Tab-separated table of C-alpha atoms in Angstrom:
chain	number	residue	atom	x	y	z
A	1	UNK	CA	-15.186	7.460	-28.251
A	2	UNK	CA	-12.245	7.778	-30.795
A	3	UNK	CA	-12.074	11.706	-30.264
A	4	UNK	CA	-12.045	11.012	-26.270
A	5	UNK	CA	-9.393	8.628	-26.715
A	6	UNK	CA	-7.353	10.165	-29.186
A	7	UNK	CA	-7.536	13.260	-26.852
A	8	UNK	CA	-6.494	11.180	-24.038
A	9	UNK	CA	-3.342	9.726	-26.159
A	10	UNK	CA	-2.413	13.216	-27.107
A	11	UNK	CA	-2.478	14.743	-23.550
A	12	UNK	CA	-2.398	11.877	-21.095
A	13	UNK	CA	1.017	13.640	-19.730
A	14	UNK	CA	-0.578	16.258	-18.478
A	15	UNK	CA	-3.975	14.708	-17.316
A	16	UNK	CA	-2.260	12.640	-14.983
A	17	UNK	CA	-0.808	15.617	-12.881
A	18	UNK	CA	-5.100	16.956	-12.846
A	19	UNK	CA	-5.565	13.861	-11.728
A	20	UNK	CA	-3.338	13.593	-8.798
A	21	UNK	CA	-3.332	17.326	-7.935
A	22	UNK	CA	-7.417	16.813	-8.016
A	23	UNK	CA	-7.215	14.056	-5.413
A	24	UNK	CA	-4.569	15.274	-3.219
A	25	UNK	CA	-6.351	18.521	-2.879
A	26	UNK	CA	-9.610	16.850	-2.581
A	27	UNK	CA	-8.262	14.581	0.157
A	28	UNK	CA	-6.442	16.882	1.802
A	29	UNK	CA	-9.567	18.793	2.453
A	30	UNK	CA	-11.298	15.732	3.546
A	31	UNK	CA	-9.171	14.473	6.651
A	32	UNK	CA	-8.457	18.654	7.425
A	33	UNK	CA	-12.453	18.332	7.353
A	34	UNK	CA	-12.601	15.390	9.365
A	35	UNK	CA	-9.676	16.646	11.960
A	36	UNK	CA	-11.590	19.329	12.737
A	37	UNK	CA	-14.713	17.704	13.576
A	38	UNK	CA	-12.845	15.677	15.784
A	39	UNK	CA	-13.671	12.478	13.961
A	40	UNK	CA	-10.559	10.995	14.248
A	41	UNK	CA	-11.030	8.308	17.018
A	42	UNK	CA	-8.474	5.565	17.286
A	43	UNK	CA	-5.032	6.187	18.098
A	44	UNK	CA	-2.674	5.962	15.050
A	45	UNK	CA	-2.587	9.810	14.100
A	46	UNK	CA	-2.164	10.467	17.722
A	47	UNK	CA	0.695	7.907	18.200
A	48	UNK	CA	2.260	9.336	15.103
A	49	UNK	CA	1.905	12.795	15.835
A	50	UNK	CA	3.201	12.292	19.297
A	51	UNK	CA	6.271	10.122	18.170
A	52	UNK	CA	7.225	13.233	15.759
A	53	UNK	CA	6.512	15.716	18.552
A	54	UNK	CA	8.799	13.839	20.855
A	55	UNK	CA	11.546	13.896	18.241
A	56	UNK	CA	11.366	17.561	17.909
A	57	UNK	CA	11.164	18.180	21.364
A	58	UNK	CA	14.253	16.190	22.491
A	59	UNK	CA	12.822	12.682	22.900
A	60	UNK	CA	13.547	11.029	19.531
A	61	UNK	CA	11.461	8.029	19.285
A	62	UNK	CA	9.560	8.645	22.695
A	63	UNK	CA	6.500	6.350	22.429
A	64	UNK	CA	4.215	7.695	25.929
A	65	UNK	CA	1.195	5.435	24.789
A	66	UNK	CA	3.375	2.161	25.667
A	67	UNK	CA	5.926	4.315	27.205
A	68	UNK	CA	9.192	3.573	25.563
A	69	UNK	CA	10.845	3.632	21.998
A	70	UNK	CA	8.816	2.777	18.591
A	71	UNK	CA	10.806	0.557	17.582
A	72	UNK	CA	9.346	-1.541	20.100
A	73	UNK	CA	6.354	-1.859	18.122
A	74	UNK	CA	7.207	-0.997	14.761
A	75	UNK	CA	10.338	-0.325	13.148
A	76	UNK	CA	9.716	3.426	11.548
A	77	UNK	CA	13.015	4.570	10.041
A	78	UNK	CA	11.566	6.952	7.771
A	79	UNK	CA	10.469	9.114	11.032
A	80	UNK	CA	13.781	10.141	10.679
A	81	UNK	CA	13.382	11.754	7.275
A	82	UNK	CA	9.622	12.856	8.316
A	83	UNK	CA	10.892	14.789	11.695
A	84	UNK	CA	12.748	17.451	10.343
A	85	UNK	CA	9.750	18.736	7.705
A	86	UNK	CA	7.380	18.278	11.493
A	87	UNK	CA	9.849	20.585	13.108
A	88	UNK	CA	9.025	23.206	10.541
A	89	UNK	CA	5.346	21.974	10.245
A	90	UNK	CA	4.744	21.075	13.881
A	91	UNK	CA	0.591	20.076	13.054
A	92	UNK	CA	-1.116	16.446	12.757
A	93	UNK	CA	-2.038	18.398	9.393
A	94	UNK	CA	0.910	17.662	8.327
A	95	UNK	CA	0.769	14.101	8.514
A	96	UNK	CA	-2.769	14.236	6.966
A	97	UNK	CA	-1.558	16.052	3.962
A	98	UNK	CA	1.755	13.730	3.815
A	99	UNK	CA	-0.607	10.902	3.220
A	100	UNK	CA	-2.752	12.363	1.207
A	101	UNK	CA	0.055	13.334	-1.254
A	102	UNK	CA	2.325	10.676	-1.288
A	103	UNK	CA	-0.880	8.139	-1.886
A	104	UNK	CA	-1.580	10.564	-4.649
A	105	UNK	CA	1.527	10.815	-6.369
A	106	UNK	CA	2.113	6.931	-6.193
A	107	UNK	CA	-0.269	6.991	-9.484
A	108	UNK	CA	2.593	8.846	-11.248
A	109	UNK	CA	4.926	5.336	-11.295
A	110	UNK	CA	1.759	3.210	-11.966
A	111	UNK	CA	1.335	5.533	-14.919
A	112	UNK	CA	4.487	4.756	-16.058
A	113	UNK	CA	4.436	1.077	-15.712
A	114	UNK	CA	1.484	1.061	-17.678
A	115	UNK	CA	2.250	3.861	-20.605
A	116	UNK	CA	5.410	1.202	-20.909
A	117	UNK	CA	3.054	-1.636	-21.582
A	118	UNK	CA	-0.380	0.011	-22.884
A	119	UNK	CA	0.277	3.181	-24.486
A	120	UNK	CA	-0.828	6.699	-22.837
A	121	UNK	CA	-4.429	6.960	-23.109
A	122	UNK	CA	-4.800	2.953	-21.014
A	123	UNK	CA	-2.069	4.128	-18.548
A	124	UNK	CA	-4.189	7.422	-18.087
A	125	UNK	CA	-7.216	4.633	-17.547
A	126	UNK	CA	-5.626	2.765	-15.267
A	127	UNK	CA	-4.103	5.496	-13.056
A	128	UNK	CA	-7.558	7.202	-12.728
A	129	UNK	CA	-9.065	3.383	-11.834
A	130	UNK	CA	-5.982	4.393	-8.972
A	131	UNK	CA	-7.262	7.152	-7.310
A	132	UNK	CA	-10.875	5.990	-7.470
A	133	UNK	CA	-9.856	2.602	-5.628
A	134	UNK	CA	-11.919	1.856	-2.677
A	135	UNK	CA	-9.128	0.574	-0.536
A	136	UNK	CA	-7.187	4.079	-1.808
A	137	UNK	CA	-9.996	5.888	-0.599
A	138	UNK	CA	-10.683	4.341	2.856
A	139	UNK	CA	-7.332	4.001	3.941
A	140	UNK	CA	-6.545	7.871	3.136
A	141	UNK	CA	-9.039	8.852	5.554
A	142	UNK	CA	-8.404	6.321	8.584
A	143	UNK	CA	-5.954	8.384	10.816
A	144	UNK	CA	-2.683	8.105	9.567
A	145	UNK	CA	0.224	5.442	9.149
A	146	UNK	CA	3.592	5.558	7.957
A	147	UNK	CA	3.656	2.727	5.420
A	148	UNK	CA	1.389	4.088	3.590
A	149	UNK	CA	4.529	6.277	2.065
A	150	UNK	CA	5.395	2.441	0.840
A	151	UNK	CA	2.890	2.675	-1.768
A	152	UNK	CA	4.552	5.333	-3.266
A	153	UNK	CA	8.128	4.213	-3.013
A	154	UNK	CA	7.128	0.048	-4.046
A	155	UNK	CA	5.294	1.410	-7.199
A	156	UNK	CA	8.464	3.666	-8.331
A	157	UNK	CA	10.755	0.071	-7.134
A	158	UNK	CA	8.312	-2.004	-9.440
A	159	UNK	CA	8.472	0.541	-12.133
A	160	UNK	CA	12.308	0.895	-12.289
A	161	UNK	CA	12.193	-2.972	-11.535
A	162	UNK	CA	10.761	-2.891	-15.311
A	163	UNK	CA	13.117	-0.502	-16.648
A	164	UNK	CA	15.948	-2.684	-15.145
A	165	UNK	CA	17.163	0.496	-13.632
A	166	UNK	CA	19.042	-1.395	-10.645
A	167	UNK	CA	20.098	1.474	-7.910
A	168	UNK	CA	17.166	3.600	-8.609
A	169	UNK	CA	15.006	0.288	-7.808
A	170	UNK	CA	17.955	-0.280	-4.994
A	171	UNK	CA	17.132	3.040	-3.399
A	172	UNK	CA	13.071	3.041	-3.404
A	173	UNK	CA	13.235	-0.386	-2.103
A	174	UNK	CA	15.099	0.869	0.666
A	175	UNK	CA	12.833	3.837	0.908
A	176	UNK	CA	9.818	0.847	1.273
A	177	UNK	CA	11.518	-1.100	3.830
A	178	UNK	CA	12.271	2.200	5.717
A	179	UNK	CA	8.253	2.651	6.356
A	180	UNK	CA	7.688	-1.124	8.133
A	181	UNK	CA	9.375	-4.265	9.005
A	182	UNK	CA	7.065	-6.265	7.207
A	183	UNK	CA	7.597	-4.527	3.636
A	184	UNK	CA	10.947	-6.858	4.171
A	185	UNK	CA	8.919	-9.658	3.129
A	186	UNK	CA	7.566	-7.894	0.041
A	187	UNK	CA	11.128	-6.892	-1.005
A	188	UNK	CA	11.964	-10.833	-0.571
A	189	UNK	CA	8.938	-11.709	-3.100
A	190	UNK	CA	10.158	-9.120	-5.681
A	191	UNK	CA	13.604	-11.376	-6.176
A	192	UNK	CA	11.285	-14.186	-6.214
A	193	UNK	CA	10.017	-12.613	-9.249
A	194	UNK	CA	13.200	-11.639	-10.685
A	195	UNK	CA	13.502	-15.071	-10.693
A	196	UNK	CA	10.532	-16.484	-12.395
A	197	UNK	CA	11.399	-13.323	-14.825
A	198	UNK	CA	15.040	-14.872	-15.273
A	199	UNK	CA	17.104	-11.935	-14.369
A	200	UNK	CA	20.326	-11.782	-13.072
A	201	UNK	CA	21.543	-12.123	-9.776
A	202	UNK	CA	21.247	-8.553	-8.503
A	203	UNK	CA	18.003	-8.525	-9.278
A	204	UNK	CA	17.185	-12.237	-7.489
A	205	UNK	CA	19.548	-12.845	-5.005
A	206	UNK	CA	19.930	-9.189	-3.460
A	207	UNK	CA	16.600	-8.271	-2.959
A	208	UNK	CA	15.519	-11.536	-1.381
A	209	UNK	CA	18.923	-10.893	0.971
A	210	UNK	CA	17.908	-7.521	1.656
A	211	UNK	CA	14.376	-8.089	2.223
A	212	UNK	CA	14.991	-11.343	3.882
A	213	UNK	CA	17.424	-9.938	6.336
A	214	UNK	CA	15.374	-6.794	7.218
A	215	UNK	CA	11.798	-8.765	8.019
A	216	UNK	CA	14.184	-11.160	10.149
A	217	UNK	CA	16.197	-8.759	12.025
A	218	UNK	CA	13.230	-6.538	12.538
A	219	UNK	CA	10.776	-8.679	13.737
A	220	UNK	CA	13.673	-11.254	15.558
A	221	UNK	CA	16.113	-8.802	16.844
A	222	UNK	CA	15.242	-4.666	16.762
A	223	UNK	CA	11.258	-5.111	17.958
A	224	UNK	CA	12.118	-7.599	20.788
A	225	UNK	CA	14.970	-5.361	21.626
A	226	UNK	CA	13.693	-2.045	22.318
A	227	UNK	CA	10.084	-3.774	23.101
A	228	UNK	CA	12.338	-4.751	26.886
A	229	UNK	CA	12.645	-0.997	27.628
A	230	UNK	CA	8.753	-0.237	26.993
A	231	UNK	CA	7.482	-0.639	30.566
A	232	UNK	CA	3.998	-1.539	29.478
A	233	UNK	CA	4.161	-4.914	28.545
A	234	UNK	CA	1.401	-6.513	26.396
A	235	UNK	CA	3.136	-9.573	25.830
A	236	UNK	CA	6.602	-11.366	26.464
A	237	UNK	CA	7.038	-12.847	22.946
A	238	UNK	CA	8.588	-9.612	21.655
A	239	UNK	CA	6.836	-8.802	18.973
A	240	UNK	CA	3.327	-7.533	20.151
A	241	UNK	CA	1.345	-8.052	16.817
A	242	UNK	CA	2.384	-12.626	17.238
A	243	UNK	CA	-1.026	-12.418	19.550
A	244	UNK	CA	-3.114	-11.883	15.794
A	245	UNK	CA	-1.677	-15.391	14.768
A	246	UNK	CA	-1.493	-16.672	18.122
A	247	UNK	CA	-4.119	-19.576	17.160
A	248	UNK	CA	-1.638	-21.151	14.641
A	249	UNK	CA	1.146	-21.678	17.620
A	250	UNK	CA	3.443	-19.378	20.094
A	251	UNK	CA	6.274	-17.388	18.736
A	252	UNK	CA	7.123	-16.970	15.001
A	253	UNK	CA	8.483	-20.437	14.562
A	254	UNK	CA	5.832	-21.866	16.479
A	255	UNK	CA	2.593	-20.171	13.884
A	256	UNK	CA	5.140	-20.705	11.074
A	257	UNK	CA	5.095	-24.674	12.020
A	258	UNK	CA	0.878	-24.378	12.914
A	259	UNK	CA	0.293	-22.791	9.794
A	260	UNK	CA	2.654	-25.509	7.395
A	261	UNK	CA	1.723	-28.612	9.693
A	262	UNK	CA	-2.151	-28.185	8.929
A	263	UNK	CA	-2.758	-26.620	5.359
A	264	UNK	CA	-6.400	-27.724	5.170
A	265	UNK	CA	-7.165	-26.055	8.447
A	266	UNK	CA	-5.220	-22.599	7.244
A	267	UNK	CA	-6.758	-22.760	3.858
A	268	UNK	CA	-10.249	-23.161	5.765
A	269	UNK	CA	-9.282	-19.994	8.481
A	270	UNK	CA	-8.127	-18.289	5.288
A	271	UNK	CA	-10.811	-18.585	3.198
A	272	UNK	CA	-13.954	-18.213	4.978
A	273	UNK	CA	-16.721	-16.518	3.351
A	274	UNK	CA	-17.079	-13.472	4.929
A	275	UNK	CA	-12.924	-13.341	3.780
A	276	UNK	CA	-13.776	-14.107	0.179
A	277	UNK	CA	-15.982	-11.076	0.417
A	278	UNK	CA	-12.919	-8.949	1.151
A	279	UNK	CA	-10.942	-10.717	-1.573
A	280	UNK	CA	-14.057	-9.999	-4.264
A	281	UNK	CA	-13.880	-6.293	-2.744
A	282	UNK	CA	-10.436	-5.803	-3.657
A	283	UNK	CA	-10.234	-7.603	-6.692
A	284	UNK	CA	-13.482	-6.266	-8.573
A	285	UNK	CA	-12.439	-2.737	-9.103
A	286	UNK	CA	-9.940	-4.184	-11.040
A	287	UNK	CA	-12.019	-6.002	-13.278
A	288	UNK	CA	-10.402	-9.229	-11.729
A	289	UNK	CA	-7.694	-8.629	-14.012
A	290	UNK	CA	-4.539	-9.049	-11.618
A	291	UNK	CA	-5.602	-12.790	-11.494
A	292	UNK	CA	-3.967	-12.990	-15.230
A	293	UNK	CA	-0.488	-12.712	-13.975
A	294	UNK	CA	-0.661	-14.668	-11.679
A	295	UNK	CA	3.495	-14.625	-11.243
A	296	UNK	CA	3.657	-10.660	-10.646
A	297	UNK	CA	0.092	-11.222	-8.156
A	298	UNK	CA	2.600	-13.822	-6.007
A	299	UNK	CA	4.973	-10.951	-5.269
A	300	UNK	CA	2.039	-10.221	-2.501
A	301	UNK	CA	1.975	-13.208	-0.968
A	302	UNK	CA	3.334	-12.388	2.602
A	303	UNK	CA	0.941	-9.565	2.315
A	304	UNK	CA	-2.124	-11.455	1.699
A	305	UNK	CA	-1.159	-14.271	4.065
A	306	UNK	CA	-0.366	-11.225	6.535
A	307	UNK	CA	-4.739	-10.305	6.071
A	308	UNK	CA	-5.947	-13.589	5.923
A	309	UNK	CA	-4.532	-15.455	8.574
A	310	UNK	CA	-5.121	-12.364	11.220
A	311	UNK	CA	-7.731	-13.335	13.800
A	312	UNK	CA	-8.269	-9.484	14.069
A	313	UNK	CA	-11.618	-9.255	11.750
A	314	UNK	CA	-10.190	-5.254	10.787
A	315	UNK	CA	-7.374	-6.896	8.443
A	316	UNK	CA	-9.500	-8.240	5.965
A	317	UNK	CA	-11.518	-4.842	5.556
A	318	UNK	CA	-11.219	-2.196	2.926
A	319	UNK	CA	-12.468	0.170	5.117
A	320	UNK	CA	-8.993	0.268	7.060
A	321	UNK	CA	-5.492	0.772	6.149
A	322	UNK	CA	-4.092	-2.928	5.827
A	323	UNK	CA	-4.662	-3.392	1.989
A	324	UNK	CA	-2.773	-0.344	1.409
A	325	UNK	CA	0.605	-2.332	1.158
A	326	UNK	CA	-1.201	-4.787	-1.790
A	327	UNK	CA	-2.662	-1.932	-3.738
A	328	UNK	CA	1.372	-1.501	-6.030
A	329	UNK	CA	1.328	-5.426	-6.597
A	330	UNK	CA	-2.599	-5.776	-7.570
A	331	UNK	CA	-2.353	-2.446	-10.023
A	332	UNK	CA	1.237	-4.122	-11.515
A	333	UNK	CA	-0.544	-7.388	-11.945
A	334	UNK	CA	-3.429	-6.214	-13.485
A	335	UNK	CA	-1.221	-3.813	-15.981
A	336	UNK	CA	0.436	-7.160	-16.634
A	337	UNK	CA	-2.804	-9.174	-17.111
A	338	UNK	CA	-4.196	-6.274	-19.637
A	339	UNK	CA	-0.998	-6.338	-21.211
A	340	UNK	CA	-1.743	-10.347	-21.735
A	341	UNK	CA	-5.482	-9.694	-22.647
A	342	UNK	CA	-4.244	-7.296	-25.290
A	343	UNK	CA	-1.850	-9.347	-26.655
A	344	UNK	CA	-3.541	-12.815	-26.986
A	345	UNK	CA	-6.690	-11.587	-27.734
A	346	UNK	CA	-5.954	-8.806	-30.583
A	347	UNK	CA	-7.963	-9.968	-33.060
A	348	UNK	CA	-11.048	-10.389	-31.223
A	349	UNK	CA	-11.238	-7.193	-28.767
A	350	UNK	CA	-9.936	-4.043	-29.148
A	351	UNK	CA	-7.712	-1.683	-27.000
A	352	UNK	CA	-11.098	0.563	-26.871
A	353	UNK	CA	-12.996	-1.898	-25.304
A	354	UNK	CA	-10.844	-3.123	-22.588
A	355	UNK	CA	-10.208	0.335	-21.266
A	356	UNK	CA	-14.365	1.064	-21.127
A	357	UNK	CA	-15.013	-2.635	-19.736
A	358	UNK	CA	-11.803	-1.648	-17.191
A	359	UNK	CA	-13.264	1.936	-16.426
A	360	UNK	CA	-16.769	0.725	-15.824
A	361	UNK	CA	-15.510	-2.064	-13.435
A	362	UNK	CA	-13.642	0.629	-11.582
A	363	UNK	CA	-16.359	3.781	-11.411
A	364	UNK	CA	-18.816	0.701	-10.419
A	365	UNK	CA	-17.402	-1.242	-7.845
A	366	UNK	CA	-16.276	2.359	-6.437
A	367	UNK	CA	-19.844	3.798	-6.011
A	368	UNK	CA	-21.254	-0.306	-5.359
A	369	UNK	CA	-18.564	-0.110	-1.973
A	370	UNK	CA	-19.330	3.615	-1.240
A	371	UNK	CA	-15.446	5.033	-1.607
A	372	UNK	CA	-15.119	8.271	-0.771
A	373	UNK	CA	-14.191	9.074	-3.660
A	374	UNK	CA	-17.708	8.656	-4.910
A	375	UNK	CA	-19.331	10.314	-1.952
A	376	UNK	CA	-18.124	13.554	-2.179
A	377	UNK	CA	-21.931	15.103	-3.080
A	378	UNK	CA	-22.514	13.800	0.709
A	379	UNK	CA	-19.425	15.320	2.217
A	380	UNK	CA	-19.333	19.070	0.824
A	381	UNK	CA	-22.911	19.490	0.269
């Protein structure tokens, strides 16, 4: 174990970029497998695909399936940095392999966040626990969706976050809030942090402005907008995705009141059991470890309150995309919570033994939830 982990220390730079080129080729071939079998049944690489082919073809932002502009239903700015690579590329392969790659590469900055903390060869750990998450997994290979480029860009925001590199943080939170409206609120929750961590103002005040402001105007303003020009309607509030919190009240101050006015009877929608399944699913693979800092796990807040309080039963699965937006904030908690583990309990467990106990959680739960990523035998045999 010494000699694997001494190897590890030595070239843990260059294992990491196997390990991502391994699973972005791997899962590449996977949804290329998958598109040509014509297993791709809902709508969301269609819709994208469409959007992009519209763009290219003169009708920038042309959404046909609700027929009207996108930002009716979601506020996409980074189509406009995707659409000129489709113009070259003009394929639904392309979005399969942008996924695939930029999901990848996100476990460069989680690398880094943890080599800062842990050393090389635990970093190298953690990052491979990464690409063998089940949520990583599942949500590669259902259709396609363009915050899952987030991942990517909130890791490298969390990592220079650490660094206190302010405009390189500055410019991948922008990048994050460019893929979704509600990333706003995740942006918000990372000057919340900077708080708790007692940094300075730019690191406190403008994020929560500039996250605050964006998951406002978005969802208040630029949806409700561009949702009157759509002429199919699916409901007059504005915002179409209100109707999966529609049992807390009507409109967004309306659930906000339903959900603050009666906290027993949100804790009890949040929290039923077949919920605090999903919550074990997600949280096992990492050894339960993100629950030990528990001030970096709040920065997902709006994100988990986002999954739990949705009446639509698909939110609080791993086998979709929606817990692709928590995966940065779980992996930075649990680097933290390691970090803690390491540090408090030195003289009683080693380094060693936290990255086999962490290793063993993540291969288990990974083949336990049948990830992809552990059914490959299945796929290509």
């Amino acid at each position: 174990m010494k000699k694997i982990d001494e190897f590890c220390q030595k070239y843990a730079d260059r294992l990491i970029w196997v390990f991502i080129s391994v699973y972005i080729i791997i899962f590449s071939c996977l949804c290329f497998m998958k598109y040509r079998s014509f297993h791709y049944f809902d709508w969301d690489l269609a819709s994208d695909a469409i959007v992009l082919w519209n763009g290219v073809h003169g009708r920038m932002l042309y959404y046909p399936f609700l027929d009207g502009n996108i930002f009716g239903a979601h506020i996409y700015l980074i189509v406009f940095l995707v659409t000129p690579l489709y113009a070259i590329f003009q394929t639904p392969l392309l979005l399969l392999f942008l996924q695939s790659l930029f999901l990848g590469m996100a476990a460069y900055p989680l690398y880094l966040i943890a080599r800062s903390k842990l050393g090389k060869s635990f970093a190298l750990v953690i990052a491979a626990a990464y690409l063998l998450y089940p949520p990583l997994g599942f949500s590669n290979l259902f259709e396609t969706h363009f915050d899952s480029y987030a991942v990517f860009f909130l890791f490298f925001a969390l990592y220079f976050f650490e660094a206190e590199k302010f405009w390189k943080f500055l410019v991948f939170a922008l990048l994050a809030v460019s893929c979704k409206e509600n990333i706003g609120a995740a942006i918000f929750m990372i000057g919340v942090y900077g708080l708790v961590r007692r940094r300075s103002a730019r690191w406190t005040l403008l994020p929560m402005a500039l996250g605050a402001a964006w998951f406002i105007i978005s969802i208040g303003t630029l949806v409700p907008m561009f949702a009157k020009s759509m002429k199919v309607k699916l409901n007059s509030e504005g915002y179409m995705f209100m109707e999966h919190y529609g049992h807390f009240g009507k409109g967004i101050l309306g659930i906000a009141k339903g959900i603050l006015s009666e906290p027993f009877d949100t804790i009890k929608f949040a929290f039923t059991p077949g919920k605090l399944s999903y919550l074990a699913q997600i949280f096992a693979p990492l050894a339960f470890t993100p629950l030990l800092a528990p001030s970096a796990l709040m920065m997902a807040i709006p994100l988990f309150m986002q999954n739990l309080l949705s009446s639509k039963w698909t939110f609080t699965s791993i086998h979709y995309h929606y817990t692709a937006l928590l995966i940065p904030f779980m992996f930075f908690a649990s680097v933290l919570g390691i970090e803690r583990i390491s540090r408090d309990a030195k003289p009683f467990v080693k380094k060693i033994n936290l990255k086999v106990i962490f290793l063993v959680a993540a291969v288990a739960s990974s083949i336990f939830l049948e990830a992809p990523q552990m059914r490959l035998y299945e796929i290509f045999r």
